[in-house]
């Protein structure tokens, strides 16, 4: 076999191999041995101050991965020239605790400058958040590189499923990322933690999202798939027009144990306490409902599957090798000159401005 043919086959093979093989557990073992510990300690410290940090990190990783792949693009700040992903409707104002990522990055830059990507920080922080709240810890394959594009105005954030999606739409949304119906039902269980703004289920003027006041075809305006008692509780938390006048009001998504990583999300969904249409939708499809039922029966089964699906999600369209860059400040794309210089000699980092995070 000629060299050219061999190389051609190697390239073909590399393309055919599943994305999963391109990241490695322990990727920073030699280049930054304390990387995962630094992220864990930063997240744990922030979590002990505010338990909302855990759901925030888990969702941030999801929203990073579904838009342009897990490339840290969700962390980029808007500039006068560019409205970034984080300022698109699905992310603003709901994504929170970007400062925790900044603190982890600042510590990592102090210890091993220019080595650990922001995309990997998100993957580690999500895993640490699952473990801190009672889920199973798991090994995170790493080696993601950071993207240089983040747009809140092109259609890339449309890849995020909105809360009014039905079962078919949810399945399609995850299938577009090579995730199965089972992954979708398993990962939806993350709604066992965290909060939602009123606009996600009672949006005024958004008849698609409104489950409380103007649900299409319902005489009392309430989505019949929602428990009446819960609907009245939600109305007291989110009065009509609240998203207009109290845009920051939030409510827990898992009524039963809002800060524990347990299977009570599925128990709630089964009892018509799923907060979003997308939660309730899991009961409308036989395959999905069977999965929900099985996770109600076995918390352990769900926790194990959650770890696996998170690793799968963390592989979506990753940049590796020399693709992208290792951002110095997770909020800012590296200056072009720095990128060029970096490719020339990885050793000379003196010209980079290491921006201390706020
Ligand atoms: C299946 C489709 C999904 C839909 C439609 C959906 C939708 C939403 C919405 C609308 C919120 C509330 C945002 C707000 O108004 O504040 C939310 C919160 C949340 N979502 Fe999802 N989500 C989905 C899947 C996922 C997945 C796959 C994960 C992670 C693996 C996830 C993790 C979370 C977490 C942890 C929160 C709480 C965030 C916080 O407290 O800061 N969701 N989701
Ligand atoms: C602790 O949490 C409060 C609000 O929840 C926040 O204002 C403060 O900055 C946090 N402190 C640290 C060290 O994270
Ligand atoms: C932003 O836009 C201005 C005017 O169009 C341009 O001069 C400037 O170079 C741009 N900055 C970046 C960072 O692209
Ligand atoms: C975004 O636009 C591109 C190019 O027009 C198209 O291929 C892609 O399917 C669109 N994505 C969504 C989510 O609409
Ligand atoms: C889900 O929504 C799509 C798009 O609106 C619609 O075509 C489809 O019939 C709906 N499916 C179900 C099961 O409701
Ligand atoms: C459940 O949803 C999946 C994915 O959209 C679909 O293939 C399947 O036909 C649905 N099952 C039923 C019983 O509707
Ligand atoms: C899904 O898998 C196919 C086939 O391996 C691949 O071409 C495609 O890029 C993948 N899509 C995503 C979003 O990872
Ligand atoms: C209620 O929803 C319908 C569409 O289903 C819409 O035409 C109407 O404007 C909505 N009313 C209010 C008060 O939002
Ligand atoms: C909600 O706002 C609309 C206009 O956006 C107004 O017509 C309506 O009276 C308001 N409803 C309440 C209960 O304040
Ligand atoms: C909601 O929160 C944002 C961001 O913290 C803040 O700028 C805004 O003033 C708040 N709005 C209200 C009505 O409290």
Coordinates of C-alpha atoms and ligand atoms in Angstrom, one line a residue:
X1 CA 0.0 0.0 0.0
X2 CA 1.4 3.4 -1.0
X3 CA 2.0 6.1 1.6
X4 CA -0.6 8.3 0.0
X5 CA -3.1 5.6 0.1
X6 CA -2.3 4.8 3.7
X7 CA -2.6 8.5 4.7
X8 CA -5.9 8.6 2.8
X9 CA -7.2 5.7 4.7
X10 CA -6.0 7.0 8.0
X11 CA -7.8 10.3 7.3
X12 CA -10.9 8.4 6.3
X13 CA -10.7 6.3 9.4
X14 CA -10.2 9.3 11.6
X15 CA -13.4 10.8 10.0
X16 CA -15.4 7.6 10.5
X17 CA -14.3 7.1 14.2
X18 CA -17.0 8.3 16.5
X19 CA -16.3 11.7 18.0
X20 CA -16.0 10.1 21.4
X21 CA -12.6 8.8 20.6
X22 CA -11.2 12.3 20.0
X23 CA -11.3 13.3 23.6
X24 CA -9.3 11.7 26.4
X25 CA -9.9 11.1 30.1
X26 CA -7.0 12.7 32.0
X27 CA -6.1 14.9 29.0
X28 CA -4.3 17.4 31.3
X29 CA -2.4 14.8 33.4
X30 CA 1.0 16.0 32.1
X31 CA 0.3 19.6 31.0
X32 CA -1.8 20.7 34.0
X33 CA -2.1 17.9 36.6
X34 CA -4.2 20.0 39.0
X35 CA -6.7 21.2 36.3
X36 CA -9.7 19.1 37.3
X37 CA -9.0 19.7 41.0
X38 CA -8.8 23.5 40.5
X39 CA -12.2 23.5 38.7
X40 CA -13.7 21.2 41.4
X41 CA -12.6 23.4 44.2
X42 CA -13.8 26.5 42.5
X43 CA -17.2 25.1 41.8
X44 CA -17.4 23.5 45.3
X45 CA -16.6 26.9 47.0
X46 CA -19.2 28.8 44.9
X47 CA -21.8 26.0 45.5
X48 CA -21.3 26.2 49.3
X49 CA -22.2 29.9 49.0
X50 CA -25.1 29.4 46.6
X51 CA -26.5 26.0 45.7
X52 CA -27.9 27.5 42.4
X53 CA -24.3 27.2 41.1
X54 CA -24.8 23.5 40.4
X55 CA -27.8 23.7 38.1
X56 CA -26.3 26.8 36.4
X57 CA -23.1 24.9 35.5
X58 CA -25.0 21.9 34.2
X59 CA -27.3 24.0 32.0
X60 CA -24.4 26.1 30.8
X61 CA -22.6 23.0 29.5
X62 CA -25.8 21.8 27.7
X63 CA -26.3 25.2 26.1
X64 CA -22.6 25.4 25.1
X65 CA -22.8 21.9 23.5
X66 CA -26.0 22.4 21.6
X67 CA -24.9 25.6 19.9
X68 CA -21.8 25.2 17.6
X69 CA -20.7 22.2 19.7
X70 CA -19.0 22.1 23.1
X71 CA -16.5 24.9 22.3
X72 CA -17.0 27.5 25.1
X73 CA -18.9 29.8 22.7
X74 CA -21.6 30.4 25.3
X75 CA -19.1 32.2 27.5
X76 CA -18.1 34.9 25.0
X77 CA -19.2 38.4 25.9
X78 CA -21.1 40.6 23.5
X79 CA -19.0 43.4 21.9
X80 CA -20.0 46.5 20.1
X81 CA -19.6 44.5 16.9
X82 CA -21.2 41.2 17.9
X83 CA -24.2 40.1 20.0
X84 CA -23.0 36.9 21.5
X85 CA -24.9 33.6 22.2
X86 CA -25.2 34.4 25.9
X87 CA -27.4 37.4 25.1
X88 CA -29.9 35.5 22.9
X89 CA -33.3 34.8 24.4
X90 CA -32.7 31.2 25.5
X91 CA -29.7 32.3 27.5
X92 CA -30.4 35.8 28.8
X93 CA -31.3 36.3 31.6
X94 CA -31.5 32.6 32.5
X95 CA -27.9 31.5 32.3
X96 CA -26.1 32.5 35.5
X97 CA -22.8 32.3 37.5
X98 CA -20.5 33.1 34.6
X99 CA -18.3 34.5 37.3
X100 CA -17.6 31.0 38.6
X101 CA -16.2 30.0 35.3
X102 CA -14.1 33.2 35.3
X103 CA -12.7 32.3 38.8
X104 CA -11.8 28.7 37.6
X105 CA -10.1 30.1 34.5
X106 CA -8.1 32.7 36.5
X107 CA -6.8 30.0 38.8
X108 CA -6.0 27.8 35.8
X109 CA -4.2 30.6 34.0
X110 CA -2.1 31.3 37.1
X111 CA -1.1 27.7 37.4
X112 CA -0.8 26.6 33.7
X113 CA -1.2 29.5 31.4
X114 CA -2.8 28.8 28.0
X115 CA -3.4 25.1 28.6
X116 CA -7.0 24.4 29.8
X117 CA -9.8 25.3 27.4
X118 CA -13.0 27.1 28.6
X119 CA -15.0 24.4 26.9
X120 CA -13.3 21.7 29.1
X121 CA -13.9 23.9 32.2
X122 CA -17.6 23.8 31.5
X123 CA -17.5 20.0 31.1
X124 CA -15.6 19.5 34.3
X125 CA -17.8 22.0 36.2
X126 CA -21.0 20.3 35.1
X127 CA -19.7 16.9 36.3
X128 CA -18.6 18.4 39.6
X129 CA -22.1 20.0 40.0
X130 CA -23.8 16.6 39.4
X131 CA -21.6 15.1 42.1
X132 CA -22.0 17.9 44.6
X133 CA -25.8 17.6 44.5
X134 CA -25.9 13.8 44.9
X135 CA -25.5 12.4 41.4
X136 CA -22.9 10.0 40.2
X137 CA -19.5 11.4 39.5
X138 CA -18.0 10.3 36.2
X139 CA -14.8 10.7 34.2
X140 CA -14.9 13.5 31.7
X141 CA -13.0 13.0 28.4
X142 CA -11.2 16.3 27.7
X143 CA -9.1 18.0 25.1
X144 CA -11.8 20.3 23.7
X145 CA -10.6 23.5 22.1
X146 CA -12.4 26.9 22.3
X147 CA -14.3 28.3 19.3
X148 CA -13.8 31.8 18.0
X149 CA -17.4 32.5 17.0
X150 CA -20.4 33.2 19.2
X151 CA -23.5 34.7 17.7
X152 CA -26.9 35.5 19.3
X153 CA -28.2 36.8 16.0
X154 CA -27.6 34.0 13.5
X155 CA -29.8 31.0 13.8
X156 CA -27.3 28.9 15.9
X157 CA -29.2 29.3 19.2
X158 CA -32.3 27.9 17.5
X159 CA -30.7 24.5 18.1
X160 CA -31.6 24.9 21.8
X161 CA -35.0 23.3 22.3
X162 CA -37.6 25.8 23.7
X163 CA -39.8 24.8 26.6
X164 CA -42.9 24.6 24.5
X165 CA -41.6 21.8 22.2
X166 CA -43.7 18.6 21.9
X167 CA -42.4 15.1 22.0
X168 CA -41.6 14.9 18.3
X169 CA -39.8 18.2 18.3
X170 CA -37.8 17.3 21.3
X171 CA -36.7 14.0 19.8
X172 CA -35.8 15.8 16.5
X173 CA -33.8 18.5 18.4
X174 CA -31.7 15.9 20.2
X175 CA -31.4 13.7 17.1
X176 CA -29.9 16.6 15.3
X177 CA -27.0 16.4 17.9
X178 CA -26.8 12.6 17.5
X179 CA -28.5 12.1 20.8
X180 CA -31.2 9.4 21.2
X181 CA -34.7 9.6 22.6
X182 CA -33.3 7.9 25.7
X183 CA -30.5 10.5 26.0
X184 CA -33.2 13.2 25.8
X185 CA -35.4 11.7 28.5
X186 CA -32.4 11.0 30.7
X187 CA -30.9 14.4 30.3
X188 CA -34.3 16.1 30.9
X189 CA -33.9 14.7 34.4
X190 CA -31.4 17.6 35.1
X191 CA -34.6 19.5 35.8
X192 CA -34.5 17.9 39.2
X193 CA -32.3 20.9 40.0
X194 CA -32.7 24.6 39.5
X195 CA -35.2 27.3 38.7
X196 CA -37.1 28.8 35.8
X197 CA -38.3 32.2 35.0
X198 CA -42.0 32.8 34.6
X199 CA -41.6 33.5 30.9
X200 CA -40.7 29.9 30.2
X201 CA -44.2 28.7 31.2
X202 CA -46.4 31.8 31.6
X203 CA -45.1 34.1 28.9
X204 CA -47.6 36.8 28.2
X205 CA -48.2 37.2 24.5
X206 CA -46.4 33.9 23.9
X207 CA -49.3 31.6 23.5
X208 CA -46.9 28.8 22.8
X209 CA -45.2 29.0 26.2
X210 CA -48.2 30.1 28.2
X211 CA -49.6 27.2 30.3
X212 CA -51.4 29.3 32.9
X213 CA -53.4 32.1 31.4
X214 CA -54.1 31.6 27.7
X215 CA -53.5 28.0 26.8
X216 CA -55.0 27.5 23.4
X217 CA -58.3 25.7 23.5
X218 CA -58.6 25.5 27.2
X219 CA -61.7 27.1 28.8
X220 CA -59.9 28.3 31.9
X221 CA -56.7 29.1 30.0
X222 CA -54.7 26.4 31.9
X223 CA -52.9 23.6 30.2
X224 CA -54.9 20.5 31.0
X225 CA -51.6 18.6 31.2
X226 CA -50.7 20.6 34.3
X227 CA -52.0 19.8 37.8
X228 CA -54.7 22.4 38.7
X229 CA -53.3 22.8 42.2
X230 CA -49.9 23.4 40.8
X231 CA -51.3 25.8 38.2
X232 CA -52.8 27.9 40.9
X233 CA -49.6 27.9 42.9
X234 CA -47.7 29.0 39.8
X235 CA -50.3 31.8 39.2
X236 CA -49.5 33.2 42.6
X237 CA -45.8 33.1 41.9
X238 CA -46.2 34.4 38.4
X239 CA -49.1 36.7 38.1
X240 CA -50.4 37.6 34.6
X241 CA -47.9 39.8 32.9
X242 CA -45.3 39.0 35.5
X243 CA -42.7 38.3 32.9
X244 CA -43.3 41.9 31.8
X245 CA -43.3 43.5 35.2
X246 CA -41.2 41.0 37.3
X247 CA -38.9 39.6 34.7
X248 CA -36.6 38.2 37.3
X249 CA -39.0 36.1 39.3
X250 CA -38.1 32.4 39.3
X251 CA -39.6 29.2 40.7
X252 CA -38.0 25.8 41.5
X253 CA -38.5 23.2 38.7
X254 CA -38.6 20.1 41.0
X255 CA -41.1 20.9 43.7
X256 CA -40.3 17.9 45.7
X257 CA -36.5 18.1 46.3
X258 CA -35.4 21.2 44.4
X259 CA -31.7 21.0 45.3
X260 CA -31.1 17.2 45.2
X261 CA -29.9 15.3 42.2
X262 CA -32.5 12.6 42.6
X263 CA -35.3 11.1 40.4
X264 CA -38.1 13.2 41.8
X265 CA -38.2 15.2 38.5
X266 CA -39.7 12.0 37.0
X267 CA -42.0 11.5 40.0
X268 CA -43.2 15.1 39.5
X269 CA -43.7 14.7 35.7
X270 CA -45.7 11.6 36.3
X271 CA -48.0 13.6 38.6
X272 CA -48.6 16.4 36.2
X273 CA -46.1 18.6 38.0
X274 CA -43.7 19.0 35.0
X275 CA -43.2 22.7 34.8
X276 CA -42.7 23.0 31.0
X277 CA -44.8 21.7 28.1
X278 CA -41.5 19.9 27.2
X279 CA -41.5 18.1 30.6
X280 CA -45.2 17.1 30.3
X281 CA -44.5 16.0 26.7
X282 CA -42.5 13.1 27.9
X283 CA -45.8 11.4 28.9
X284 CA -47.3 11.8 25.5
X285 CA -45.1 9.2 23.7
X286 CA -45.1 5.6 24.7
X287 CA -41.3 5.2 24.4
X288 CA -40.6 8.3 26.4
X289 CA -43.2 7.4 29.1
X290 CA -41.8 4.0 29.5
X291 CA -38.4 5.6 30.2
X292 CA -39.9 8.1 32.7
X293 CA -41.6 5.2 34.5
X294 CA -38.4 3.2 34.7
X295 CA -36.6 6.2 36.2
X296 CA -39.4 6.6 38.7
X297 CA -38.8 3.0 39.7
X298 CA -35.0 3.2 39.9
X299 CA -33.1 6.3 40.9
X300 CA -29.8 4.3 40.5
X301 CA -30.6 3.4 36.9
X302 CA -31.2 7.0 36.0
X303 CA -28.1 8.3 37.7
X304 CA -25.9 5.9 35.9
X305 CA -27.5 6.7 32.6
X306 CA -27.3 10.4 33.3
X307 CA -23.5 10.2 33.6
X308 CA -23.3 8.3 30.3
X309 CA -25.5 10.7 28.4
X310 CA -23.6 13.7 29.8
X311 CA -20.4 12.3 28.4
X312 CA -22.1 11.8 25.0
X313 CA -23.5 15.3 25.1
X314 CA -20.0 16.6 25.9
X315 CA -18.7 15.1 22.6
X316 CA -21.0 17.2 20.3
X317 CA -19.0 18.8 17.5
X318 CA -15.9 19.3 19.6
X319 CA -12.8 21.1 18.3
X320 CA -9.6 19.2 19.0
X321 CA -5.9 19.2 18.1
X322 CA -5.0 22.5 16.6
X323 CA -8.6 23.5 15.8
X324 CA -9.8 26.7 17.6
X325 CA -7.7 28.0 20.4
X326 CA -7.2 27.9 24.2
X327 CA -8.9 31.1 25.2
X328 CA -7.0 33.2 27.8
X329 CA -10.2 34.8 29.1
X330 CA -13.3 32.8 28.6
X331 CA -15.3 35.9 27.8
X332 CA -13.0 37.2 25.0
X333 CA -11.7 35.6 21.8
X334 CA -7.9 35.7 21.7
X335 CA -6.5 38.5 19.7
X336 CA -5.5 37.2 16.2
X337 CA -1.8 38.1 16.7
X338 CA -1.8 36.0 19.8
X339 CA -3.3 33.0 18.0
X340 CA -0.7 33.3 15.2
X341 CA 2.1 33.6 17.6
X342 CA 0.8 30.7 19.7
X343 CA 0.9 28.4 16.7
X344 CA 4.5 29.4 16.1
X345 CA 5.8 28.8 19.5
X346 CA 3.6 27.4 22.2
X347 CA 6.3 28.4 24.8
X348 CA 6.2 32.2 24.5
X349 CA 3.2 33.4 26.4
X350 CA 4.8 36.6 27.7
X351 CA 3.0 38.8 25.1
X352 CA -0.4 37.5 26.0
X353 CA -2.4 39.6 28.3
X354 CA -3.8 37.3 31.0
X355 CA -7.0 38.9 31.9
X356 CA -7.9 38.4 35.5
X357 CA -11.5 37.5 35.9
X358 CA -13.8 39.7 37.8
Ligands
LIG1 C1 -35.3 18.6 26.7 C2 -35.3 19.8 26.3 C3 -35.1 20.9 27.3 C4 -35.8 22.1 27.4 C5 -37.0 22.4 26.5 C6 -35.3 22.8 28.5 C7 -35.8 24.1 28.9 C8 -35.4 24.7 30.0 C9 -35.9 26.0 30.5 C10 -36.9 26.8 29.7 C11 -35.3 26.3 31.7 C12 -35.6 27.5 32.5 C13 -34.9 28.7 32.0 C14 -35.4 29.9 32.8 O1 -36.5 30.4 32.4 O2 -34.8 30.4 33.7 C15 -34.4 25.2 32.0 C16 -33.6 25.2 33.1 C17 -32.7 24.2 33.3 N1 -32.3 23.2 32.5 FE1 -33.3 22.6 30.8 N2 -34.2 22.2 29.1 C18 -34.1 21.0 28.4 C19 -33.1 20.1 28.6 C20 -32.1 20.2 29.5 C21 -30.9 19.5 29.5 C22 -30.5 18.4 28.5 C23 -30.2 19.9 30.6 C24 -28.8 19.4 31.1 C25 -28.3 18.2 31.0 C26 -30.9 20.9 31.3 C27 -30.6 21.5 32.5 C28 -31.3 22.5 33.0 C29 -31.0 23.1 34.4 C30 -30.0 22.5 35.3 C31 -31.9 24.1 34.5 C32 -31.9 25.1 35.7 C33 -31.0 26.2 35.5 C34 -30.7 27.1 36.7 O3 -31.3 26.9 37.8 O4 -29.9 28.0 36.5 N3 -32.1 21.1 30.6 N4 -34.5 24.3 31.0
LIG2 C1 -22.0 34.5 47.5 O1 -23.3 34.6 47.0 C2 -23.8 35.9 47.0 C3 -25.3 35.9 46.5 O2 -25.8 34.6 46.5 C4 -23.0 36.7 46.0 O3 -23.4 38.1 46.0 C5 -21.5 36.6 46.5 O4 -20.7 37.3 45.5 C6 -21.1 35.2 46.6 N1 -19.7 35.2 47.1 C7 -18.8 34.3 46.6 C8 -17.5 34.4 47.2 O5 -19.1 33.6 45.7
LIG3 C1 -15.7 46.6 15.2 O1 -16.2 47.4 14.1 C2 -15.5 48.6 13.9 C3 -16.3 49.5 12.9 O2 -17.0 48.7 12.0 C4 -14.1 48.3 13.4 O3 -13.4 49.5 13.2 C5 -13.4 47.4 14.4 O4 -12.2 47.0 14.0 C6 -14.3 46.2 14.8 N1 -13.6 45.5 15.9 C7 -13.4 44.2 15.9 C8 -12.8 43.7 17.2 O5 -13.8 43.5 15.0
LIG4 C1 -29.5 27.7 10.1 O1 -29.2 28.1 8.8 C2 -28.4 27.2 8.0 C3 -28.0 27.8 6.7 O2 -29.1 28.5 6.1 C4 -29.2 25.9 7.9 O3 -28.4 24.9 7.2 C5 -29.5 25.4 9.3 O4 -30.3 24.2 9.1 C6 -30.3 26.4 10.1 N1 -30.4 25.9 11.4 C7 -31.5 26.1 12.1 C8 -31.5 25.6 13.5 O5 -32.5 26.7 11.6
LIG5 C1 -45.5 18.6 17.3 O1 -45.4 19.9 16.7 C2 -45.2 19.8 15.3 C3 -44.8 21.2 14.9 O2 -45.7 22.2 15.4 C4 -46.5 19.3 14.7 O3 -46.3 19.3 13.3 C5 -46.7 17.9 15.3 O4 -48.0 17.5 14.8 C6 -46.7 17.9 16.8 N1 -46.7 16.6 17.2 C7 -47.4 16.1 18.2 C8 -47.3 14.7 18.6 O5 -48.2 16.9 18.9
LIG6 C1 -42.1 8.4 20.1 O1 -41.2 9.3 19.6 C2 -40.3 8.8 18.7 C3 -39.3 9.9 18.3 O2 -40.0 11.0 17.8 C4 -41.0 8.2 17.5 O3 -40.0 7.6 16.6 C5 -42.0 7.2 17.9 O4 -42.8 6.8 16.8 C6 -42.9 7.8 18.9 N1 -43.8 6.7 19.5 C7 -45.1 6.8 19.5 C8 -45.8 5.7 20.1 O5 -45.7 7.8 19.2
LIG7 C1 -23.8 13.1 13.8 O1 -23.2 11.9 13.3 C2 -22.9 12.0 11.9 C3 -22.4 10.7 11.4 O2 -21.3 10.3 12.2 C4 -21.9 13.2 11.6 O3 -21.7 13.4 10.3 C5 -22.5 14.5 12.2 O4 -21.6 15.5 12.1 C6 -22.9 14.3 13.6 N1 -23.6 15.5 14.1 C7 -23.3 16.1 15.2 C8 -24.1 17.3 15.6 O5 -22.4 15.7 16.0
LIG8 C1 -54.2 34.3 23.6 O1 -53.7 33.4 22.6 C2 -54.2 33.7 21.3 C3 -53.7 32.7 20.3 O2 -53.8 31.4 20.8 C4 -53.8 35.1 20.9 O3 -54.4 35.4 19.6 C5 -54.3 36.1 21.9 O4 -53.8 37.4 21.6 C6 -53.8 35.7 23.3 N1 -54.4 36.6 24.3 C7 -53.6 37.2 25.2 C8 -54.3 38.1 26.1 O5 -52.4 37.1 25.2
LIG9 C1 -51.1 42.7 30.7 O1 -50.6 43.6 29.7 C2 -51.4 43.9 28.6 C3 -50.7 44.7 27.6 O2 -49.4 44.2 27.4 C4 -52.6 44.6 29.2 O3 -53.6 44.8 28.1 C5 -53.3 43.8 30.2 O4 -54.4 44.5 30.8 C6 -52.3 43.4 31.3 N1 -53.0 42.5 32.3 C7 -52.9 42.6 33.6 C8 -53.6 41.6 34.4 O5 -52.2 43.5 34.1
LIG10 C1 -33.6 41.9 36.5 O1 -32.3 41.5 36.6 C2 -31.4 42.3 35.7 C3 -30.1 41.6 35.7 O2 -29.6 41.4 37.0 C4 -31.4 43.7 36.2 O3 -30.6 44.5 35.3 C5 -32.8 44.3 36.1 O4 -32.9 45.6 36.7 C6 -33.8 43.4 36.9 N1 -35.1 43.8 36.7 C7 -36.0 44.0 37.7 C8 -37.4 44.6 37.3 O5 -35.8 43.8 38.9

